[in-house]
Short mmCIF file of C-alpha atoms in Angstrom, two decimals:
data_model
loop_
_atom_site.label_atom_id
_atom_site.label_comp_id
_atom_site.label_asym_id
_atom_site.label_seq_id
_atom_site.Cartn_x
_atom_site.Cartn_y
_atom_site.Cartn_z
CA MET A 5 117.15 129.60 84.19
CA ALA A 6 117.62 126.95 86.95
CA THR A 7 115.77 126.86 90.25
CA TYR A 8 117.86 126.73 93.33
CA LYS A 9 117.10 124.09 95.94
CA ASP A 10 119.00 123.18 99.08
CA VAL A 11 118.60 119.47 98.24
CA VAL A 12 117.62 117.66 95.09
CA ILE A 13 116.60 114.02 95.56
CA ILE A 14 116.63 111.78 92.58
CA GLY A 15 114.23 108.84 93.01
CA ASN A 16 110.91 108.73 94.89
CA GLY A 17 110.89 105.32 96.56
CA PRO A 18 110.73 104.58 100.30
CA SER A 19 114.28 105.98 101.00
CA ALA A 20 113.51 109.29 99.21
CA ILE A 21 110.09 109.61 100.85
CA THR A 22 111.64 109.15 104.28
CA LEU A 23 114.30 111.73 103.59
CA SER A 24 111.64 114.18 102.39
CA TYR A 25 109.78 113.53 105.71
CA PHE A 26 112.93 114.49 107.65
CA LEU A 27 113.73 117.48 105.52
CA ALA A 28 110.14 118.73 105.91
CA GLY A 29 110.92 119.58 109.48
CA ASN A 30 109.96 116.28 111.24
CA VAL A 31 112.42 115.41 113.98
CA PRO A 32 112.73 112.08 115.92
CA PHE A 33 113.34 111.92 119.66
CA TYR A 34 114.02 108.90 121.88
CA SER A 35 111.00 108.17 123.96
CA ALA A 36 111.46 104.86 125.71
CA SER A 37 112.21 104.05 129.29
CA GLY A 38 114.25 101.07 128.12
CA HIS A 39 115.59 99.35 125.01
CA PRO A 40 116.42 95.74 124.28
CA VAL A 41 119.97 96.82 123.38
CA ASP A 42 121.14 98.03 126.84
CA PHE A 43 124.11 100.05 125.78
CA LEU A 44 121.91 101.93 123.21
CA HIS A 45 119.43 102.87 126.03
CA TYR A 46 122.33 103.84 128.24
CA ARG A 47 123.68 106.22 125.57
CA LEU A 48 120.25 107.80 125.03
CA GLU A 49 119.04 107.92 128.65
CA GLY A 50 118.72 111.49 129.67
CA LEU A 51 118.78 112.75 126.12
CA GLN A 52 115.01 112.34 125.43
CA LYS A 53 114.75 116.10 124.79
CA VAL A 54 117.57 116.14 122.28
CA PRO A 55 116.69 115.35 118.63
CA ILE A 56 118.38 112.18 117.37
CA VAL A 57 119.65 114.24 114.31
CA ASP A 58 121.67 116.44 116.69
CA LEU A 59 123.39 113.64 118.53
CA ASP A 60 126.62 111.87 117.55
CA LEU A 61 125.54 109.07 115.26
CA GLN A 62 128.88 107.42 115.24
CA TRP A 63 128.80 107.14 119.00
CA LEU A 64 125.20 105.90 119.09
CA SER A 65 125.63 103.26 116.43
CA GLU A 66 128.94 101.89 117.63
CA GLY A 67 128.64 98.22 118.46
CA LEU A 68 125.22 97.61 116.70
CA GLU A 69 125.02 94.54 114.51
CA GLY A 70 122.44 93.38 111.92
CA ARG A 71 121.69 92.78 108.32
CA SER A 72 123.18 96.03 107.03
CA HIS A 73 126.76 97.16 106.87
CA ASN A 74 125.82 100.87 107.15
CA PRO A 75 125.97 101.83 110.89
CA VAL A 76 123.34 104.58 110.76
CA SER A 77 120.93 102.12 109.02
CA LEU A 78 121.36 99.75 111.88
CA LEU A 79 120.86 102.55 114.41
CA PHE A 80 117.61 103.77 112.80
CA ASP A 81 116.34 100.29 112.48
CA ALA A 82 117.11 99.44 116.13
CA LEU A 83 115.08 102.43 117.14
CA SER A 84 112.19 101.89 114.71
CA HIS A 85 111.94 98.05 114.99
CA PRO A 86 113.44 96.91 118.23
CA ASN A 87 114.38 93.21 118.12
CA ALA A 88 113.13 92.89 114.58
CA ASP A 89 115.85 90.27 113.72
CA LEU A 90 114.50 88.01 116.49
CA GLY A 91 111.07 87.98 114.77
CA VAL A 92 109.54 90.15 117.41
CA GLU A 93 107.24 93.02 116.43
CA GLN A 94 107.71 95.79 119.01
CA PRO A 95 106.58 99.43 118.68
CA SER A 96 109.09 102.13 117.68
CA VAL A 97 110.87 103.90 120.49
CA LEU A 98 110.82 107.21 118.56
CA ARG A 99 108.44 110.07 118.93
CA TRP A 100 108.22 112.68 116.11
CA HIS A 101 107.81 116.46 116.43
CA HIS A 102 107.25 118.81 113.61
CA GLN A 103 109.52 121.75 113.86
CA PRO A 104 109.07 124.26 110.95
CA SER A 105 112.42 125.94 111.62
CA ARG A 106 114.06 122.65 110.70
CA GLN A 107 112.63 122.56 107.24
CA ILE A 108 115.11 122.45 104.43
CA ASP A 109 113.99 123.33 100.92
CA HIS A 110 114.07 120.34 98.63
CA VAL A 111 112.62 118.60 95.62
CA VAL A 112 112.00 114.97 95.00
CA LEU A 113 112.24 113.78 91.27
CA GLY A 114 110.57 110.57 90.38
CA LYS A 115 109.80 108.69 87.20
CA GLY A 116 106.41 107.65 88.34
CA PRO A 117 104.07 108.03 91.35
CA PRO A 118 105.67 108.10 94.81
CA GLY A 119 106.76 104.65 95.78
CA GLY A 120 109.41 104.06 93.11
CA ALA A 121 109.72 100.42 92.02
CA TRP A 122 106.85 99.38 94.30
CA GLN A 123 104.49 100.97 91.89
CA LYS A 124 105.63 98.70 89.05
CA MET A 125 105.51 95.43 90.81
CA GLU A 126 102.78 92.78 90.36
CA GLY A 127 100.19 93.89 92.91
CA GLY A 128 99.06 90.44 94.14
CA THR A 129 102.56 89.31 95.18
CA LEU A 130 103.19 88.99 98.92
CA THR A 131 106.05 91.06 100.33
CA ILE A 132 109.09 89.13 101.67
CA SER A 133 109.28 91.26 104.73
CA LEU A 134 106.57 91.58 107.37
CA GLY A 135 104.00 94.41 106.78
CA SER A 136 105.32 96.40 109.69
CA TRP A 137 108.78 96.42 108.08
CA MET A 138 107.33 98.17 105.14
CA GLU A 139 106.36 101.15 107.21
CA LEU A 140 107.77 104.72 107.00
CA PRO A 141 108.23 107.01 109.94
CA ASN A 142 105.35 107.85 112.18
CA LEU A 143 102.62 106.07 110.30
CA PRO A 144 102.12 102.26 111.24
CA PHE A 145 100.85 100.20 108.37
CA ARG A 146 97.85 99.06 110.40
CA ASP A 147 96.88 102.59 111.31
CA TRP A 148 97.02 103.55 107.66
CA ASN A 149 94.80 100.68 106.70
CA SER A 150 92.16 101.60 109.29
CA LEU A 151 92.44 105.31 108.51
CA GLN A 152 91.79 104.82 104.83
CA HIS A 153 88.92 102.34 105.30
CA ARG A 154 90.18 100.57 102.24
CA GLY A 155 89.38 97.02 103.56
CA ARG A 156 92.82 95.90 102.57
CA THR A 157 93.77 93.36 105.06
CA CYS A 158 96.60 90.78 105.30
CA LEU A 159 95.77 87.17 104.21
CA PRO A 160 94.60 84.94 106.97
CA GLY A 161 96.42 82.23 108.65
CA ILE A 162 100.04 81.56 108.17
CA ARG A 163 100.67 84.58 105.99
CA GLN A 164 98.89 87.18 108.08
CA LYS A 165 101.96 89.27 108.78
CA ARG A 166 102.77 89.72 105.12
CA VAL A 167 100.90 92.06 102.88
CA ASN A 168 100.50 92.20 99.11
CA VAL A 169 102.53 94.73 97.02
CA GLU A 170 99.51 96.64 95.89
CA ASN A 171 98.77 97.67 99.55
CA VAL A 172 102.42 98.74 100.02
CA ALA A 173 102.38 100.81 96.89
CA CYS A 174 99.17 102.49 97.98
CA TYR A 175 100.64 103.08 101.39
CA TYR A 176 103.76 104.92 100.09
CA GLU A 177 101.63 107.11 97.80
CA ASP A 178 99.14 107.93 100.54
CA TYR A 179 102.01 108.57 102.95
CA VAL A 180 103.14 111.52 100.85
CA ASP A 181 99.71 113.16 101.07
CA ILE A 182 98.95 112.26 104.75
CA MET A 183 102.33 113.75 105.81
CA GLY A 184 101.90 116.87 103.68
CA LEU A 185 104.90 116.15 101.45
CA ARG A 186 103.14 116.32 98.04
CA LYS A 187 104.41 119.86 97.43
CA PHE A 188 108.03 118.59 97.41
CA PHE A 189 107.31 115.84 94.76
CA VAL A 190 107.70 116.22 91.00
CA ASN A 191 106.59 113.08 89.32
CA GLN A 192 106.86 111.75 85.85
CA THR A 193 110.36 113.07 85.48
CA THR A 194 113.55 111.68 83.86
CA VAL A 195 116.92 113.16 85.03
CA THR A 196 119.30 113.39 82.06
CA SER A 197 122.40 114.94 83.68
CA VAL A 198 124.08 116.00 86.88
CA HIS A 199 127.15 118.15 86.49
CA LEU A 200 129.18 120.81 88.21
CA VAL A 201 128.46 124.50 87.55
CA GLU A 202 130.18 127.69 88.18
CA ILE A 203 129.39 129.74 91.40
CA ASN A 204 126.28 131.87 91.04
CA CYS A 205 125.75 130.49 87.55
CA ASP A 206 122.28 129.70 86.14
CA VAL A 207 120.33 130.45 89.29
CA ASP A 208 116.92 132.15 89.03
CA LYS A 209 117.29 133.81 92.36
CA PRO A 210 120.88 134.86 92.88
CA ASN A 211 121.81 135.01 96.59
CA PRO A 212 125.15 135.79 98.14
CA ARG A 213 124.98 132.88 100.42
CA ILE A 214 125.31 130.46 97.43
CA CYS A 215 128.96 131.39 97.15
CA HIS A 216 129.48 129.52 100.40
CA LEU A 217 127.87 126.34 99.05
CA TYR A 218 130.40 125.44 96.40
CA PRO A 219 130.59 123.00 94.71
CA LEU A 220 127.22 123.51 93.10
CA TRP A 221 125.53 120.81 90.99
CA LYS A 222 123.14 121.28 88.08
CA VAL A 223 120.37 118.63 87.71
CA LYS A 224 118.75 118.63 84.26
CA GLY A 225 116.00 116.55 82.97
CA GLN A 226 112.46 116.39 81.42
CA SER A 227 109.05 116.08 82.93
CA VAL A 228 105.88 114.78 81.28
CA GLU A 229 102.83 117.01 81.69
CA GLN A 230 99.30 116.50 80.44
CA CYS A 231 97.04 119.45 79.74
CA GLN A 232 93.84 119.11 81.69
CA ASP A 233 91.75 120.78 79.02
CA THR A 234 92.96 118.99 75.86
CA GLY A 235 94.63 115.81 77.33
CA GLU A 236 97.70 116.68 75.21
CA VAL A 237 101.01 115.29 76.62
CA LYS A 238 104.15 117.28 76.27
CA ASN A 239 107.75 117.07 77.53
CA THR A 240 109.09 120.07 79.57
CA ASP A 241 112.77 120.59 80.29
CA PHE A 242 113.71 121.43 83.85
CA SER A 243 116.86 122.27 85.75
CA PHE A 244 117.82 122.73 89.43
CA VAL A 245 120.98 124.03 91.01
CA THR A 246 121.86 122.66 94.36
CA PRO A 247 124.87 122.00 96.69
CA HIS A 248 123.35 118.58 97.67
CA VAL A 249 122.20 115.88 95.32
CA VAL A 250 120.85 112.69 96.86
CA LEU A 251 120.82 109.47 94.72
CA ALA A 252 117.91 107.39 95.78
CA THR A 253 117.17 105.60 92.54
CA GLY A 254 117.15 102.08 93.88
CA ASN A 255 118.09 98.98 91.86
CA SER A 256 115.24 98.39 89.38
CA ASP A 257 116.14 100.56 86.41
CA GLN A 258 117.55 98.07 83.93
CA PRO A 259 117.54 94.20 83.83
CA ASN A 260 120.73 92.17 83.85
CA THR A 261 121.37 90.11 80.76
CA ILE A 262 123.01 86.75 80.26
CA ASP A 263 125.00 88.02 77.32
CA VAL A 264 124.48 85.07 74.90
CA PRO A 265 123.83 85.12 71.13
CA GLY A 266 120.25 85.54 70.36
CA GLU A 267 119.24 87.22 73.57
CA ASP A 268 117.94 90.13 71.53
CA GLN A 269 115.30 87.92 69.90
CA PRO A 270 111.75 89.35 70.22
CA PHE A 271 110.47 86.27 72.20
CA VAL A 272 113.21 86.87 74.81
CA LEU A 273 111.83 88.99 77.73
CA HIS A 274 113.51 90.46 80.80
CA PHE A 275 110.76 91.83 83.04
CA LEU A 276 108.16 90.07 85.18
CA SER A 277 105.75 92.65 83.89
CA ASP A 278 106.33 91.17 80.32
CA LEU A 279 104.94 87.88 81.48
CA GLU A 280 101.97 89.61 83.06
CA ARG A 281 101.33 91.38 79.81
CA LEU A 282 101.45 88.11 77.82
CA LEU A 283 99.04 86.41 80.13
CA LEU A 284 96.67 89.33 80.21
CA ASN A 285 96.58 89.76 76.43
CA GLY A 286 96.23 86.03 75.80
CA GLN A 287 99.51 85.84 73.95
CA LEU A 288 100.76 83.09 76.24
CA THR A 289 98.32 80.15 76.86
CA PRO A 290 98.63 76.46 77.72
CA GLU A 291 98.56 75.90 73.98
CA SER A 292 101.27 78.33 73.14
CA GLY A 293 104.09 76.08 74.18
CA THR A 294 106.74 76.09 76.93
CA LEU A 295 107.87 79.16 78.86
CA LEU A 296 111.59 78.86 79.69
CA ILE A 297 112.48 80.88 82.86
CA VAL A 298 116.11 81.72 83.59
CA GLY A 299 117.14 82.62 87.18
CA ALA A 300 116.96 81.40 90.79
CA GLY A 301 115.71 84.48 92.67
CA LEU A 302 112.38 85.49 93.93
CA SER A 303 111.26 87.19 90.60
CA ALA A 304 111.84 83.82 88.87
CA ALA A 305 109.80 82.06 91.58
CA ASP A 306 107.00 84.60 91.14
CA ALA A 307 107.07 83.86 87.47
CA ILE A 308 106.88 80.18 88.04
CA ILE A 309 103.96 80.54 90.29
CA ALA A 310 102.18 82.84 87.92
CA ALA A 311 102.77 80.65 84.79
CA ARG A 312 101.66 77.37 86.64
CA PHE A 313 98.51 79.17 87.86
CA HIS A 314 97.60 79.85 84.35
CA GLY A 315 98.44 76.31 83.18
CA ILE A 316 101.63 77.23 81.33
CA SER A 317 104.34 74.58 81.03
CA VAL A 318 107.62 75.84 82.47
CA VAL A 319 111.25 74.85 82.00
CA HIS A 320 113.45 76.39 84.70
CA VAL A 321 117.09 77.04 84.11
CA PHE A 322 119.47 78.23 86.88
CA ARG A 323 123.19 78.18 87.39
CA ARG A 324 123.44 77.31 91.10
CA ASP A 325 123.01 73.89 92.72
CA VAL A 326 119.86 73.60 94.72
CA GLY A 327 121.76 73.14 97.92
CA ASP A 328 123.91 76.25 97.57
CA PRO A 329 123.49 78.11 100.83
CA GLU A 330 123.57 81.43 99.01
CA LEU A 331 120.38 80.51 97.09
CA VAL A 332 117.80 82.84 98.45
CA PHE A 333 115.21 80.09 99.11
CA ASN A 334 117.62 78.46 101.50
CA LYS A 335 117.60 81.56 103.58
CA LEU A 336 113.78 81.77 103.97
CA PRO A 337 111.97 79.91 106.79
CA PRO A 338 109.31 77.64 105.11
CA ASN A 339 106.60 78.53 107.63
CA MET A 340 106.67 82.08 106.66
CA TYR A 341 107.12 81.69 102.90
CA PRO A 342 105.23 78.58 101.91
CA GLU A 343 104.89 79.53 98.24
CA TYR A 344 108.65 80.03 97.79
CA HIS A 345 109.38 76.83 99.78
CA LYS A 346 107.10 74.97 97.34
CA VAL A 347 109.13 76.37 94.37
CA ASN A 348 112.37 75.41 96.04
CA GLN A 349 110.99 71.88 96.60
CA MET A 350 110.15 71.65 93.01
CA MET A 351 113.72 72.74 92.05
CA ALA A 352 115.26 70.17 94.28
CA ASP A 353 113.13 67.09 94.03
CA HIS A 354 114.00 65.13 90.86
CA SER A 355 112.31 62.00 91.98
CA LYS A 356 108.83 63.49 91.65
CA SER A 357 107.22 64.54 88.35
CA TYR A 358 105.59 67.99 88.79
CA ARG A 359 103.36 68.26 85.78
CA GLY A 360 104.18 71.19 83.68
CA TYR A 361 107.49 72.01 85.40
CA LYS A 362 111.06 70.84 84.60
CA PRO A 363 114.15 72.16 86.41
CA TYR A 364 117.60 72.33 84.99
CA PRO A 365 119.95 73.10 87.93
CA ALA A 366 123.57 74.02 87.33
CA HIS A 367 122.82 74.78 83.75
CA LYS A 368 123.47 77.80 81.59
CA ILE A 369 122.21 79.05 78.17
CA THR A 370 124.83 79.26 75.50
CA SER A 371 122.66 80.43 72.59
CA ILE A 372 119.06 81.33 71.61
CA LEU A 373 118.13 80.60 67.95
CA PRO A 374 115.57 82.37 65.82
CA SER A 375 113.75 79.00 65.63
CA HIS A 376 112.94 79.33 69.35
CA GLU A 377 115.49 76.67 70.08
CA VAL A 378 117.53 77.22 73.22
CA VAL A 379 120.95 75.56 73.74
CA LEU A 380 121.69 74.60 77.36
CA GLU A 381 124.95 73.49 78.84
CA SER A 382 125.63 71.72 82.13
CA ILE A 383 128.03 73.68 84.26
CA ASN A 384 129.29 70.59 85.96
CA CYS A 385 129.95 68.25 83.08
CA GLY A 386 129.63 70.33 79.92
CA ASN A 387 126.84 68.28 78.37
CA LYS A 388 124.55 70.15 76.09
CA CYS A 389 120.85 69.83 75.14
CA VAL A 390 118.45 71.80 72.97
CA LEU A 391 114.93 72.87 74.12
CA HIS A 392 112.16 74.54 72.28
CA ALA A 393 110.40 77.49 74.00
CA ALA A 394 107.64 79.79 72.96
CA TYR A 395 109.08 82.46 75.15
CA VAL A 396 112.29 82.90 77.19
CA LEU A 397 112.00 84.99 80.40
CA VAL A 398 115.48 86.03 81.73
CA LEU A 399 115.10 87.17 85.43
CA VAL A 400 118.67 87.32 86.71
CA GLY A 401 118.47 90.57 88.62
CA MET A 402 118.50 94.36 87.98
CA HIS A 403 120.99 97.14 88.08
CA PRO A 404 120.65 100.91 88.54
CA ASP A 405 120.83 103.49 85.70
CA LEU A 406 123.33 106.16 86.68
CA SER A 407 123.92 107.33 83.06
CA PHE A 408 123.03 110.87 84.05
CA MET A 409 126.14 111.00 86.35
CA PRO A 410 129.63 111.93 85.27
CA ASN A 411 131.28 108.83 83.71
CA SER A 412 127.84 107.15 84.19
CA GLY A 413 128.70 106.72 87.82
CA LYS A 414 131.49 104.26 87.24
CA SER A 415 133.97 106.03 89.54
CA MET A 416 131.40 106.04 92.42
CA GLY A 417 131.63 102.34 93.27
CA VAL A 418 133.94 100.64 95.78
CA LEU A 419 135.56 99.13 92.71
CA SER A 420 136.62 102.13 90.66
CA ASN A 421 135.96 102.11 86.94
CA GLU A 422 133.35 99.31 87.32
CA PRO A 423 129.55 99.89 86.93
CA VAL A 424 127.75 100.37 90.19
CA ASN A 425 126.11 97.10 91.22
CA CYS A 426 123.92 97.03 94.37
CA LYS A 427 125.15 93.50 95.29
CA THR A 428 128.82 93.52 94.47
CA ASN A 429 129.89 97.15 93.81
CA GLN A 430 127.83 99.58 95.87
CA ILE A 431 128.54 103.35 95.78
CA GLU A 432 131.29 104.09 98.33
CA ILE A 433 130.08 106.54 101.02
CA TYR A 434 131.29 108.09 104.23
CA PRO A 435 129.23 105.94 106.66
CA TYR A 436 127.89 108.60 109.01
CA THR A 437 126.90 111.19 106.42
CA HIS A 438 126.31 109.06 103.32
CA GLU A 439 128.12 111.54 101.20
CA THR A 440 129.90 109.83 98.34
CA VAL A 441 133.62 109.44 98.45
CA SER A 442 133.89 110.39 94.77
CA TYR A 443 131.93 113.66 94.63
CA PRO A 444 131.53 116.27 97.41
CA GLY A 445 127.86 117.23 97.67
CA ILE A 446 126.57 114.00 96.16
CA PHE A 447 124.92 111.56 98.57
CA ALA A 448 123.61 108.08 98.13
CA MET A 449 121.13 105.95 100.01
CA GLY A 450 119.04 102.71 99.76
CA PRO A 451 120.03 99.79 97.49
CA LEU A 452 122.83 101.91 95.93
CA VAL A 453 124.71 101.55 99.19
CA GLY A 454 123.68 97.97 99.88
CA ASP A 455 120.47 98.60 101.88
CA ASN A 456 117.90 96.56 100.04
CA PHE A 457 115.17 96.28 102.77
CA VAL A 458 112.83 99.11 103.60
CA ARG A 459 113.79 98.68 107.26
CA PHE A 460 117.30 99.85 106.49
CA VAL A 461 116.94 102.34 103.57
CA GLN A 462 115.63 104.93 106.03
CA GLY A 463 118.88 105.02 107.97
CA GLY A 464 120.34 107.00 105.10
CA ALA A 465 117.84 109.64 105.62
CA LEU A 466 118.88 110.03 109.27
CA ALA A 467 122.52 110.32 108.22
CA ILE A 468 121.99 112.86 105.54
CA THR A 469 119.57 114.98 107.56
CA SER A 470 121.94 115.02 110.51
CA TYR A 471 124.76 116.21 108.28
CA LEU A 472 122.55 118.93 106.76
CA HIS A 473 121.33 120.19 110.12
CA LYS A 474 124.86 120.34 111.53
CA LYS A 475 125.91 122.30 108.33
CA LYS A 476 122.85 124.55 108.74
CA SER A 477 123.90 125.37 112.31
CA ASN A 478 127.18 126.60 111.02
CA SER A 479 125.31 129.15 108.89
CA VAL A 480 125.97 127.40 105.57
CA LEU A 481 122.31 126.91 104.88
CA SER A 482 119.85 129.70 105.57
#
């Protein structure tokens, strides 16, 4: 028998946590006497006693610009972080009230502890965004740090506004407890299928109102439970029936590959955590040989920094030219990100010899041989060379796993019949509700719809909650 929920959220990262906070009955109001965006203040002036979720989000967000193509994400960011794109840290102009009558019954399903992919990242790495941009509603990061007396502080000097990933992961997990959301979270779960069901079918508590909620979706999966007495671990099947499924799985499920012969060799790795494991276990040492790193993103840079710290020789292969404006390093100000600027400098400066580091810009791998030999080819001139590597670490991005959706989610992207890709083929949604165009009752938020920064993933929570409250007011939800 399946359990009925008004909303089932798949994923438990920052976007899912924010949505759970909204659905738990927490309501935002505009509280400022002014706003840097004059027309936004003009629209909200006199409406301080009206919850934002009850207002016309399309009207409020019209004309806003920023680093998201989702209008409600821009709206929520403008209210939570005024003038953020100018590098100014200003307090939120929202105040929050808890209204129990607004609570919507929901469950959040996550593969690990609350925080999603943040719980899997290397803890000592500094965040790209400012610490304040990592915050979730109504709990400033600095307040949390003081409240918990953890002694976790930002690094001094030039990096003081950035925080390490370990702090952020702890903040997200603590947020769930501090805000009283733990009862909604089911961790250590894997969703295996989402499919349509018949009305009033497979519901443990049949209710006449459910007939008004068609289509209904059945969410099935397994959870891992450990017996407290014996320590025995067992898998337990679960299923929920709901009219509203929210996809908040992020973009870190599966690594992208370079699709060359030999990529399946055991010495070819695809996760930054694989490098951490090799270093921790002593399997990769300065005497082991060269580590060949593929990729020109921040994960590749983190791998280079970690390897060089441990004295490992690095060969760095990447397809772009160093001067390509789309290269992520060319978008980061050097004074805020000195460690990434140094990697970029190493990638670009061929006149200097950086001991233990050799870049191969505008190159690609064509094959990887069992003998640990790697064949490279210049993209510009076609010349080939062969290198020997103890390990090959391929870090060319990630993609989501939507295998539990009908047709593995292929029909959900802007480009139909293509796999969803958070950079080039996001899930197509109605912008002011975040309901997917492909499936009524299925919603998407966060990286799946192109919002890759924590600042912006929270806008999807506002859009979805606004939709649900308006639906509730029409007596569709109890």
